[in-house]
Short mmCIF file of C-alpha atoms in Angstrom, two decimals:
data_model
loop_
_atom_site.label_atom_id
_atom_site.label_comp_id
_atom_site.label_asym_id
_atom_site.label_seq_id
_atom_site.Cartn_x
_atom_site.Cartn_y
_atom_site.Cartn_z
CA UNK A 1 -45.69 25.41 8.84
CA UNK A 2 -46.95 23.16 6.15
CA UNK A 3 -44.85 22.26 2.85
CA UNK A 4 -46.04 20.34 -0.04
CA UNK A 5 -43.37 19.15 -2.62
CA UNK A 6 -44.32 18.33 -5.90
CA UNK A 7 -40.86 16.87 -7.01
CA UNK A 8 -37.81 15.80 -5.19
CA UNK A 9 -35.99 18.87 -7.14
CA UNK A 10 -37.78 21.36 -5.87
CA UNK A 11 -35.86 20.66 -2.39
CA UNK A 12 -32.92 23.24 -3.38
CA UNK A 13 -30.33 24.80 -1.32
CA UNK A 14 -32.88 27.85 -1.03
CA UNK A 15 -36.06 25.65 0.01
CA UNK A 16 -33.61 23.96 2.85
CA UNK A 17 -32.85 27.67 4.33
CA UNK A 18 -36.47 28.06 4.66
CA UNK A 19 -37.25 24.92 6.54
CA UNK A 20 -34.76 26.02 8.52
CA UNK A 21 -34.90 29.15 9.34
CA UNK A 22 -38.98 29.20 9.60
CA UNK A 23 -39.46 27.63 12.68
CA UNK A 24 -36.48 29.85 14.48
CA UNK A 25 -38.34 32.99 13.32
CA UNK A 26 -42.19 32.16 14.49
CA UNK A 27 -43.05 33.90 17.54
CA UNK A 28 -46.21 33.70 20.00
CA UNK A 29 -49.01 36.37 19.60
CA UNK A 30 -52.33 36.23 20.69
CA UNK A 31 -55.54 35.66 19.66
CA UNK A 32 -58.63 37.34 20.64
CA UNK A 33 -60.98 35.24 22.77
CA UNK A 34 -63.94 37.25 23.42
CA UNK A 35 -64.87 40.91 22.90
CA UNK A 36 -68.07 42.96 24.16
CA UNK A 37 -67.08 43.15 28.40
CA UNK A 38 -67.86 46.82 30.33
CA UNK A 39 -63.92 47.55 31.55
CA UNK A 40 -63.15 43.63 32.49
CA UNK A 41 -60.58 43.41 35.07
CA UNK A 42 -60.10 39.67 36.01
CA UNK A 43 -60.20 36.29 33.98
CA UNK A 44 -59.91 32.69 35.06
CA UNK A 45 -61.76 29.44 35.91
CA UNK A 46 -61.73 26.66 38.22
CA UNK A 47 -59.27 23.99 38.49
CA UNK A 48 -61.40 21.79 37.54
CA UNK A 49 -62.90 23.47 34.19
CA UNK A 50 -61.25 23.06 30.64
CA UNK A 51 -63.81 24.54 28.54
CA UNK A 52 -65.10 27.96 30.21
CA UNK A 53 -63.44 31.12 31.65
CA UNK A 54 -64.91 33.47 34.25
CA UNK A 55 -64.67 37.27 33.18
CA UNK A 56 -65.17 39.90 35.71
CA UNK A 57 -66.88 43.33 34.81
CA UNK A 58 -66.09 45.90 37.27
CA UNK A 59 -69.06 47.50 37.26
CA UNK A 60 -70.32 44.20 39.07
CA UNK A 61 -71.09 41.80 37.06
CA UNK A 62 -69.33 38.17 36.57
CA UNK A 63 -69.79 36.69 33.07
CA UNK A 64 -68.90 32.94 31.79
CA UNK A 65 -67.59 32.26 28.70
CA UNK A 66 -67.07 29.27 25.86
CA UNK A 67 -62.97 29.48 26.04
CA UNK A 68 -62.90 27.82 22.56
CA UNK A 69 -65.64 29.89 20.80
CA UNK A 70 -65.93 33.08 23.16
CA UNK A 71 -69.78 32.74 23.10
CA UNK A 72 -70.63 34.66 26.34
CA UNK A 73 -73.61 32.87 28.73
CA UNK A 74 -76.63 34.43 28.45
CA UNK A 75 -77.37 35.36 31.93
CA UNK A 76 -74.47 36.78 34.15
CA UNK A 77 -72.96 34.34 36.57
CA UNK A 78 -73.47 36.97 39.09
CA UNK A 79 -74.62 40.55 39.17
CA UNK A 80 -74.14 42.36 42.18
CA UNK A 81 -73.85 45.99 40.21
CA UNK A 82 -76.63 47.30 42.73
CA UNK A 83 -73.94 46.69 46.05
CA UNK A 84 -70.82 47.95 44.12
CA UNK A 85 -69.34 51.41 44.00
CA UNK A 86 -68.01 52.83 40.86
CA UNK A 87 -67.93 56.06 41.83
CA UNK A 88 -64.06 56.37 41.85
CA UNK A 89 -61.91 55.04 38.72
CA UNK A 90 -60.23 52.27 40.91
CA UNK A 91 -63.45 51.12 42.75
CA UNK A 92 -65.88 48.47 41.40
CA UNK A 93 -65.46 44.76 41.72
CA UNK A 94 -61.74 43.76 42.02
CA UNK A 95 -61.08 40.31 42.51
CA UNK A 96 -62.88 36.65 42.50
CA UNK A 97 -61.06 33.51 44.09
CA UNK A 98 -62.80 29.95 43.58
CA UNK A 99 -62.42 27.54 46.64
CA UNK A 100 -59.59 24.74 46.04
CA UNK A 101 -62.99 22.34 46.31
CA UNK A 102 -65.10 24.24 44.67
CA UNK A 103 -66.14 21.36 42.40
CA UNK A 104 -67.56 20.04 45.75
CA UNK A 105 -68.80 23.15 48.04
CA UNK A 106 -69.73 25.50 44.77
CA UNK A 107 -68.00 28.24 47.11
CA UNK A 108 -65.98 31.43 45.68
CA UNK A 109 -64.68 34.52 47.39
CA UNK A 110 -65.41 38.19 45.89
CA UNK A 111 -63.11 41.37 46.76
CA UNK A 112 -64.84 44.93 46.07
CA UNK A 113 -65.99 48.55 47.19
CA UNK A 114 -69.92 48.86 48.44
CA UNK A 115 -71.54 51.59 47.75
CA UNK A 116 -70.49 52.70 51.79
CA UNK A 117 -66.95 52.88 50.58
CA UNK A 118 -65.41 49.93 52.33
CA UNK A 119 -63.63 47.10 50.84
CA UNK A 120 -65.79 43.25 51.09
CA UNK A 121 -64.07 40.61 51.21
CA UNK A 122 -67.60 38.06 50.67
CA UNK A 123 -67.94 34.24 50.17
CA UNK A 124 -70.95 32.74 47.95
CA UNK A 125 -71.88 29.53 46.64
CA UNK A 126 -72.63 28.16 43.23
CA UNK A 127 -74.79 25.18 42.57
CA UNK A 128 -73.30 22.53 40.30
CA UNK A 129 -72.69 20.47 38.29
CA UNK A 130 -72.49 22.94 35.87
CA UNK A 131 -72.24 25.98 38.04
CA UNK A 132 -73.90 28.21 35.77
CA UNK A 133 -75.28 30.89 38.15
CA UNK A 134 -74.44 31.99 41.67
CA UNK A 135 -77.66 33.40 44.15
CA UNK A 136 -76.51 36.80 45.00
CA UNK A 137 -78.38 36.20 48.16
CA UNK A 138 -76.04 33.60 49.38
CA UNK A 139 -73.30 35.88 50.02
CA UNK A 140 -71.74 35.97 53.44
CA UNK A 141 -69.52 39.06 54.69
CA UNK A 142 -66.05 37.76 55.90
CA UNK A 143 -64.69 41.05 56.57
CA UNK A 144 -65.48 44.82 55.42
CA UNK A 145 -63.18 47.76 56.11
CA UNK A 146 -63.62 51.48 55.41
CA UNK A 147 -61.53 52.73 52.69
CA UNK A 148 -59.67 56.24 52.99
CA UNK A 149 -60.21 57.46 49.29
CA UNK A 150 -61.40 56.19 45.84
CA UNK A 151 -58.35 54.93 44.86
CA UNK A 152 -55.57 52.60 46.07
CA UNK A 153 -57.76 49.49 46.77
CA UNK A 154 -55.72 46.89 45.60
CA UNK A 155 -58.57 44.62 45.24
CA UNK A 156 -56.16 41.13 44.30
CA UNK A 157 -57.95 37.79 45.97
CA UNK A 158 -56.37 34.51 45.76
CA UNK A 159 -55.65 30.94 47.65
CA UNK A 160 -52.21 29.97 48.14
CA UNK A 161 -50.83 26.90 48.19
CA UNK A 162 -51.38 26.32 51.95
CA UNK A 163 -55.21 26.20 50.98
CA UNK A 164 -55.33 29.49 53.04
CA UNK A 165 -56.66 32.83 51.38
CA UNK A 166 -54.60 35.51 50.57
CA UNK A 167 -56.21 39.50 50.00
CA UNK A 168 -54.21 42.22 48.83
CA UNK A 169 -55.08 45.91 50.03
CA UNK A 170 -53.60 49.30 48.79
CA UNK A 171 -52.87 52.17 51.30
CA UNK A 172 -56.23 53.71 51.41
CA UNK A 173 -55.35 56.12 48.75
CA UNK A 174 -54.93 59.86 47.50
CA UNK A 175 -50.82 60.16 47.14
CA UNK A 176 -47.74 59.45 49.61
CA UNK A 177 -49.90 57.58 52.07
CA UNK A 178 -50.88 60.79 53.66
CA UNK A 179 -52.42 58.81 57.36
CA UNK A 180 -49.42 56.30 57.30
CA UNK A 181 -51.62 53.20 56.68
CA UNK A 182 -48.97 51.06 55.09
CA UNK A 183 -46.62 50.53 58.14
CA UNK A 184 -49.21 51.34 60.99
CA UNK A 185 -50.05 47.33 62.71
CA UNK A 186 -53.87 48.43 63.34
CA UNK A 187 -55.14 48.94 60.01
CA UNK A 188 -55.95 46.07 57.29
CA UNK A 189 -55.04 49.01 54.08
CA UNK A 190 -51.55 48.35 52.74
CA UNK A 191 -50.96 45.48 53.88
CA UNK A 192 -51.35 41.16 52.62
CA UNK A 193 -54.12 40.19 54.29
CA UNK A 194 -54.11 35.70 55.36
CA UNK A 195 -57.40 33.88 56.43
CA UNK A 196 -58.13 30.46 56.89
CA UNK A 197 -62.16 29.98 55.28
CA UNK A 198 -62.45 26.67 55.74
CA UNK A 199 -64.90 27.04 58.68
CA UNK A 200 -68.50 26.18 57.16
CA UNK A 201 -69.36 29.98 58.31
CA UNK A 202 -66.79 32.79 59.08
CA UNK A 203 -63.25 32.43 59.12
CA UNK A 204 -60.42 31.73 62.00
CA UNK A 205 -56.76 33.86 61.27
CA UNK A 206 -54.24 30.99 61.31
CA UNK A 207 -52.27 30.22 63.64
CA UNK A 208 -48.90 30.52 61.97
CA UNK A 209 -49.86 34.10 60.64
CA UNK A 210 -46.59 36.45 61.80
CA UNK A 211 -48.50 38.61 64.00
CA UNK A 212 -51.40 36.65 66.17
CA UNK A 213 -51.26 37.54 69.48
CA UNK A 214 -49.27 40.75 69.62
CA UNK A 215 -51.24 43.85 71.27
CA UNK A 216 -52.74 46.48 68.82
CA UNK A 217 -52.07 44.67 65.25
CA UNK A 218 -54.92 42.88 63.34
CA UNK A 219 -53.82 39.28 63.41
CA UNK A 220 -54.83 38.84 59.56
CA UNK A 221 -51.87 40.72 58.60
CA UNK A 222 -49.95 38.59 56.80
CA UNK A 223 -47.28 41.33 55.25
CA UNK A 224 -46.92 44.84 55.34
CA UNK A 225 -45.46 47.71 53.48
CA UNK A 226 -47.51 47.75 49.94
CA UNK A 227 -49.02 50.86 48.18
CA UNK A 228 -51.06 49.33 45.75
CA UNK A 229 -50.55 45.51 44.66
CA UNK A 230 -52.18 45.17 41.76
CA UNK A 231 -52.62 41.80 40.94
CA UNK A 232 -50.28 39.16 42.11
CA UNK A 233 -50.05 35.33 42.46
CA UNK A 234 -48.78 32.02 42.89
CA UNK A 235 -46.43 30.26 40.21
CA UNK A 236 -48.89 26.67 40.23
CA UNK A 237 -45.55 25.07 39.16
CA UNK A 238 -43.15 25.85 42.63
CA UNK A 239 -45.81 28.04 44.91
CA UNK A 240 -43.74 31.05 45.14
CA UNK A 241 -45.17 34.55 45.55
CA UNK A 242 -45.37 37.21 42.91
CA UNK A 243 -46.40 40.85 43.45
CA UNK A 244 -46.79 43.92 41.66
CA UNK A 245 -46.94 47.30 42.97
CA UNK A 246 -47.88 50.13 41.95
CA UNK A 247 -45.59 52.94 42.30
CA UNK A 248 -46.16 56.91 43.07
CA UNK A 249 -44.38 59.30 41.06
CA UNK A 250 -40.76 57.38 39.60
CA UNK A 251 -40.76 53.38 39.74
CA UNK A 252 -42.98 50.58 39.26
CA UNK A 253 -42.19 47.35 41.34
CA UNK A 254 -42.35 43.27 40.72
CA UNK A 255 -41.87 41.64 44.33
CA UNK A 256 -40.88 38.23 44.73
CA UNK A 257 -41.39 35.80 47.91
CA UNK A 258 -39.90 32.05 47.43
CA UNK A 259 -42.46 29.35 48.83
CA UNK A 260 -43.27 29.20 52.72
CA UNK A 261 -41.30 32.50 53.04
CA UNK A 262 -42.33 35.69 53.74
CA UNK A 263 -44.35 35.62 56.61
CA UNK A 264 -43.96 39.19 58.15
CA UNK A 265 -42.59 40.85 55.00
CA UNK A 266 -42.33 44.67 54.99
CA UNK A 267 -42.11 45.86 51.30
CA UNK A 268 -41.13 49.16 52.76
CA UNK A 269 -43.72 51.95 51.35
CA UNK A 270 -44.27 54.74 51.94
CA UNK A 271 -40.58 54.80 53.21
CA UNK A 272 -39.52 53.09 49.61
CA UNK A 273 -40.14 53.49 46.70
CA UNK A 274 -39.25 50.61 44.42
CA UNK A 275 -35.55 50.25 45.95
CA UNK A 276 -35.07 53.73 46.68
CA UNK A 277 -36.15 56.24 49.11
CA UNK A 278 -39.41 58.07 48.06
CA UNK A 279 -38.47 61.48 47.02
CA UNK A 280 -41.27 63.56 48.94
CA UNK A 281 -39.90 65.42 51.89
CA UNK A 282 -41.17 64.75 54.87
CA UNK A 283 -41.92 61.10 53.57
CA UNK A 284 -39.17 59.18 52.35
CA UNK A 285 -36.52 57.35 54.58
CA UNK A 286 -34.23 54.43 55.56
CA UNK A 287 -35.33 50.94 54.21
CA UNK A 288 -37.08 49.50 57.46
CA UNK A 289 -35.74 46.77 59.32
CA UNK A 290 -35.91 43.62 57.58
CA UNK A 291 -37.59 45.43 54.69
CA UNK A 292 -37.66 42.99 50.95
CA UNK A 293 -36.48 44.81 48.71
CA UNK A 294 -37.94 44.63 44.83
CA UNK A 295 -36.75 41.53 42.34
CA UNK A 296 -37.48 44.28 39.53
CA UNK A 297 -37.78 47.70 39.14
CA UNK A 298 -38.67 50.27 36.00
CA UNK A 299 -38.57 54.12 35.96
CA UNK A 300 -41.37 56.41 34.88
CA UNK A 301 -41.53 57.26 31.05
CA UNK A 302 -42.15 56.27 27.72
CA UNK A 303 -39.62 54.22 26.70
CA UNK A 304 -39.17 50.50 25.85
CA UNK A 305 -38.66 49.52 29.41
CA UNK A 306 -40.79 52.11 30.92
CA UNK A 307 -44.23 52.89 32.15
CA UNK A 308 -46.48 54.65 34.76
CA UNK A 309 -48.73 51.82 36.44
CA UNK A 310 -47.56 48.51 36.72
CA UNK A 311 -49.57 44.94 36.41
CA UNK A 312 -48.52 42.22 37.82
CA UNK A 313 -49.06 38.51 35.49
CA UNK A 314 -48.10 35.28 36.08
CA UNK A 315 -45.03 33.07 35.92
CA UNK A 316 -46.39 30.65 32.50
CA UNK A 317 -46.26 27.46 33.20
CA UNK A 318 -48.80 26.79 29.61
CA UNK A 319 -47.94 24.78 26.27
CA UNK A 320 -45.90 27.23 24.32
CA UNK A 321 -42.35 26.02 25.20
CA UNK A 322 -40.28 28.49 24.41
CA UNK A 323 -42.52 30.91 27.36
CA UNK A 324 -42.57 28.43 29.85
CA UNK A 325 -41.06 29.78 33.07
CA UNK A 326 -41.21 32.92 32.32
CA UNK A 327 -42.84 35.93 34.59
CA UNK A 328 -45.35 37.74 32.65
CA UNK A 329 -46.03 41.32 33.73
CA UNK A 330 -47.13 44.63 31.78
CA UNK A 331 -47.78 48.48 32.03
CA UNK A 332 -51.31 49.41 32.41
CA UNK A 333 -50.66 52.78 30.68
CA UNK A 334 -48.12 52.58 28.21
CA UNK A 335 -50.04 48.82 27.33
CA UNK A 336 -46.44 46.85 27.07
CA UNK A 337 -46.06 43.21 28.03
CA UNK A 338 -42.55 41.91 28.93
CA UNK A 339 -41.07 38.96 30.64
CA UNK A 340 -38.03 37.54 32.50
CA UNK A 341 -36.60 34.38 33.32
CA UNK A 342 -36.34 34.18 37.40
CA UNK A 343 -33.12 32.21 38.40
CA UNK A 344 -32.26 32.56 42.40
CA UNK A 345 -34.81 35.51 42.70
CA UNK A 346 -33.07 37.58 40.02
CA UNK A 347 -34.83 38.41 36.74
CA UNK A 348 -32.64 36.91 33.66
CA UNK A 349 -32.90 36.76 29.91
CA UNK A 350 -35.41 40.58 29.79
CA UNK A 351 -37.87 40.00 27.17
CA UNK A 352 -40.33 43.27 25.64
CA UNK A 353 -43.75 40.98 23.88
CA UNK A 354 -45.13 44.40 23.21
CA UNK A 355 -45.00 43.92 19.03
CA UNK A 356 -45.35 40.59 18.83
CA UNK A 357 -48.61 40.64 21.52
CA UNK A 358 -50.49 43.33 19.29
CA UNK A 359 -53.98 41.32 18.01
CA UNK A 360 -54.69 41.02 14.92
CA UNK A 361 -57.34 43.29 14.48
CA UNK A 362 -57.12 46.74 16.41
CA UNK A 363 -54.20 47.51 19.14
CA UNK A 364 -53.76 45.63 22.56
CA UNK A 365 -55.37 48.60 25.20
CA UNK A 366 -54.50 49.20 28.81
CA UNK A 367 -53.42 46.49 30.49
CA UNK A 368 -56.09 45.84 33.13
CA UNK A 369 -54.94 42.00 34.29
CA UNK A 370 -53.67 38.84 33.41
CA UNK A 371 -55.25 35.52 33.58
CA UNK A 372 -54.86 32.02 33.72
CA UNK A 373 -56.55 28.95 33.26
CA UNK A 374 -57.35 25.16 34.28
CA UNK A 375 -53.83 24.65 31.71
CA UNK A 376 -51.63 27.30 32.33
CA UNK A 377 -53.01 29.33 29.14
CA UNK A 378 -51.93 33.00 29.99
CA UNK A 379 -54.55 35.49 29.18
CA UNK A 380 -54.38 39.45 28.82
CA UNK A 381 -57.21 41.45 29.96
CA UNK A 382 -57.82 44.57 28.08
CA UNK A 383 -59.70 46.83 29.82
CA UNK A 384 -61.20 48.50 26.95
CA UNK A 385 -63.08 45.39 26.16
CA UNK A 386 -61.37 42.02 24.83
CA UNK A 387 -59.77 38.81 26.69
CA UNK A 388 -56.50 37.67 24.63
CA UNK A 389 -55.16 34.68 25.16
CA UNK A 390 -51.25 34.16 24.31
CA UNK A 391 -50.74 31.24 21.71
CA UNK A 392 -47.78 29.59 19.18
CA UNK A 393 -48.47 31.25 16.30
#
């Protein structure tokens, strides 16, 4: 707020309620970064970049950005549209991980569905400094695995902060998990997926994942028990583990998972749904043993604390104070944004951004992702088009 005074006696009792009460009533928005993208579905950049932001199309394409002006790069970073599926709504390219040295090795890990149906999990390589472009030829398949349907894919990529990479898969698909992927031990679908891909080629399962060694389950498995997690990550601030999960026909999920837990989690689908039993006969059932249940939960509908498909954000650790520590999360659907203050693994303080998160021109669309960058901005991706990034207004 700016004031200019042109005489002491203009500061009356009325002009002092203003300065006062101004500053209490300004809220964060967002502004619109960039505009123009074919259903965009991821945003970020390297640790090491300040300047530009990464936008995935999910048609196949990977576009780089000025994060100041919005200008978009001329030529894609990548376009790989001729090995991706978009056949079904959910399939496409779903997720994009850079290498914790990428400044160094140029390396970055892709998640999507090939035009065969199964889910890639790839590694490429970008030439720096500038790392303008990435040879689509470079890429290296680290693991592919047939998918059941078109949707349910999950698609989520990430490293943790044990350097190790973390992939998120749905349960195949169609509704209730009709061939039991998300508890069966011998399937990668529904489960949290942990590689080590620091080997110069390939990858080695580490060690300390929960279930190396053990007769009939994949030793990637990392966690079980998921129907859809789409998009998750890892609060840069403390390391813990956020999750959200798409529910089936009542409640949408947020699971949490403190730092260096976890290992061998079962978030209890298609058993549970949310914290209850799924309502299907024939499907539904006990919580399983040692099962994790939900930090958060919301019911099906229309209302101010409901929706239908749940995206998971980020816990902001960025320069507008009054935000930081919050987890950011939204409804795909009904396109609202809320937050909550996490205190012992219990949401606090329940926040709806909906209003105040509308842009300034037009009306914020479905909710495709969050995003975050090199300094903890917190960006929404609209999947109609625009990137918004959240700012002090």
């Amino acid at each position: 707020m700016r004031l200019t005074l042109t005489a002491a006696a203009a500061i009356t009792a009325t002009t002092v309620a203003i300065i006062t009460l101004t500053p209490a009533q300004a809220k964060p928005g967002v502004e619109t970064v960039a505009t123009g993208f074919e259903r965009p579905l991821w945003v970020g950049a390297p640790s090491h970049v300040k300047d530009r932001l990464w936008v995935i199309e999910q048609v196949g394409r990977i576009w780089i950005i000025d994060a100041k002006t919005g200008e978009k790069q001329q030529e894609p970073f990548l376009d790989i549209a001729s090995q991706v599926s978009r056949k079904g709504n959910e399939e496409g390219l779903l997720g994009l991980a850079f290498a914790p040295d990428f400044e160094k090795s140029g390396r970055f890990y892709l998640n999507f569905v090939d035009r065969d149906k199964n889910t890639r999990i790839v590694r490429l390589t970008s030439k720096g400094p500038e790392f303008n472009t990435a040879d689509p030829n470079s890429m290296e398949i680290l693991l592919s695995y047939k998918q059941d349907f078109e949707n349910h894919n999950g698609g989520w990529i990430s490293f943790g902060p044990d350097g190790m990479l973390y992939i998120g898969n749905g349960d195949g698909g169609a509704a209730n998990d009709p061939k039991q992927r998300a508890q069966a031990m011998d399937t990668y679908l529904g489960k949290m997926l942990r590689i080590d891909v620091s080997p110069k080629e390939g990858y080695t399962v580490p060690k300390d994942n929960p279930f190396v060694g053990k007769d009939g389950v994949k030793p990637e498995i990392w966690a079980l028990g998921l129907r859809n997690p789409w998009r998750c990550s890892f609060d840069r601030q403390t390391g813990d583990f956020w999750i959200g999960d798409v529910g089936q026909n009542v409640w949408e999920e947020i699971d949490y998972l403190p730092k260096g837990k976890g290992a061998g989690s079962n978030f209890g689908w298609r058993l549970r749904e949310g914290d209850k039993e799924t309502p299907q006969n024939g499907v539904g059932g006990k919580a399983p043993k040692g099962a994790v249940e939900p930090v958060y939960v919301y019911k099906h509908g229309s209302g101010a604390t409901e929706g239908l498909s749940v995206t998971g954000g980020y816990v902001y650790r960025g320069p507008v104070k009054e935000l930081q520590g919050r987890y950011f999360f939204g409804d795909y659907n009904t396109r609202r944004v809320w937050s909550f203050v996490p205190r012992n693994g219990k949401p606090t303080k329940f926040e709806d951004h909906t209003e105040d998160f509308q842009p300034e021109k037009g009306k914020l669309g479905m909710i495709a992702s969050f995003g975050e960058d090199s300094a903890g901005n917190l960006y929404i991706v609209d999947h109609g088009g625009p990137i918004l990034r959240v700012v002090d207004k």
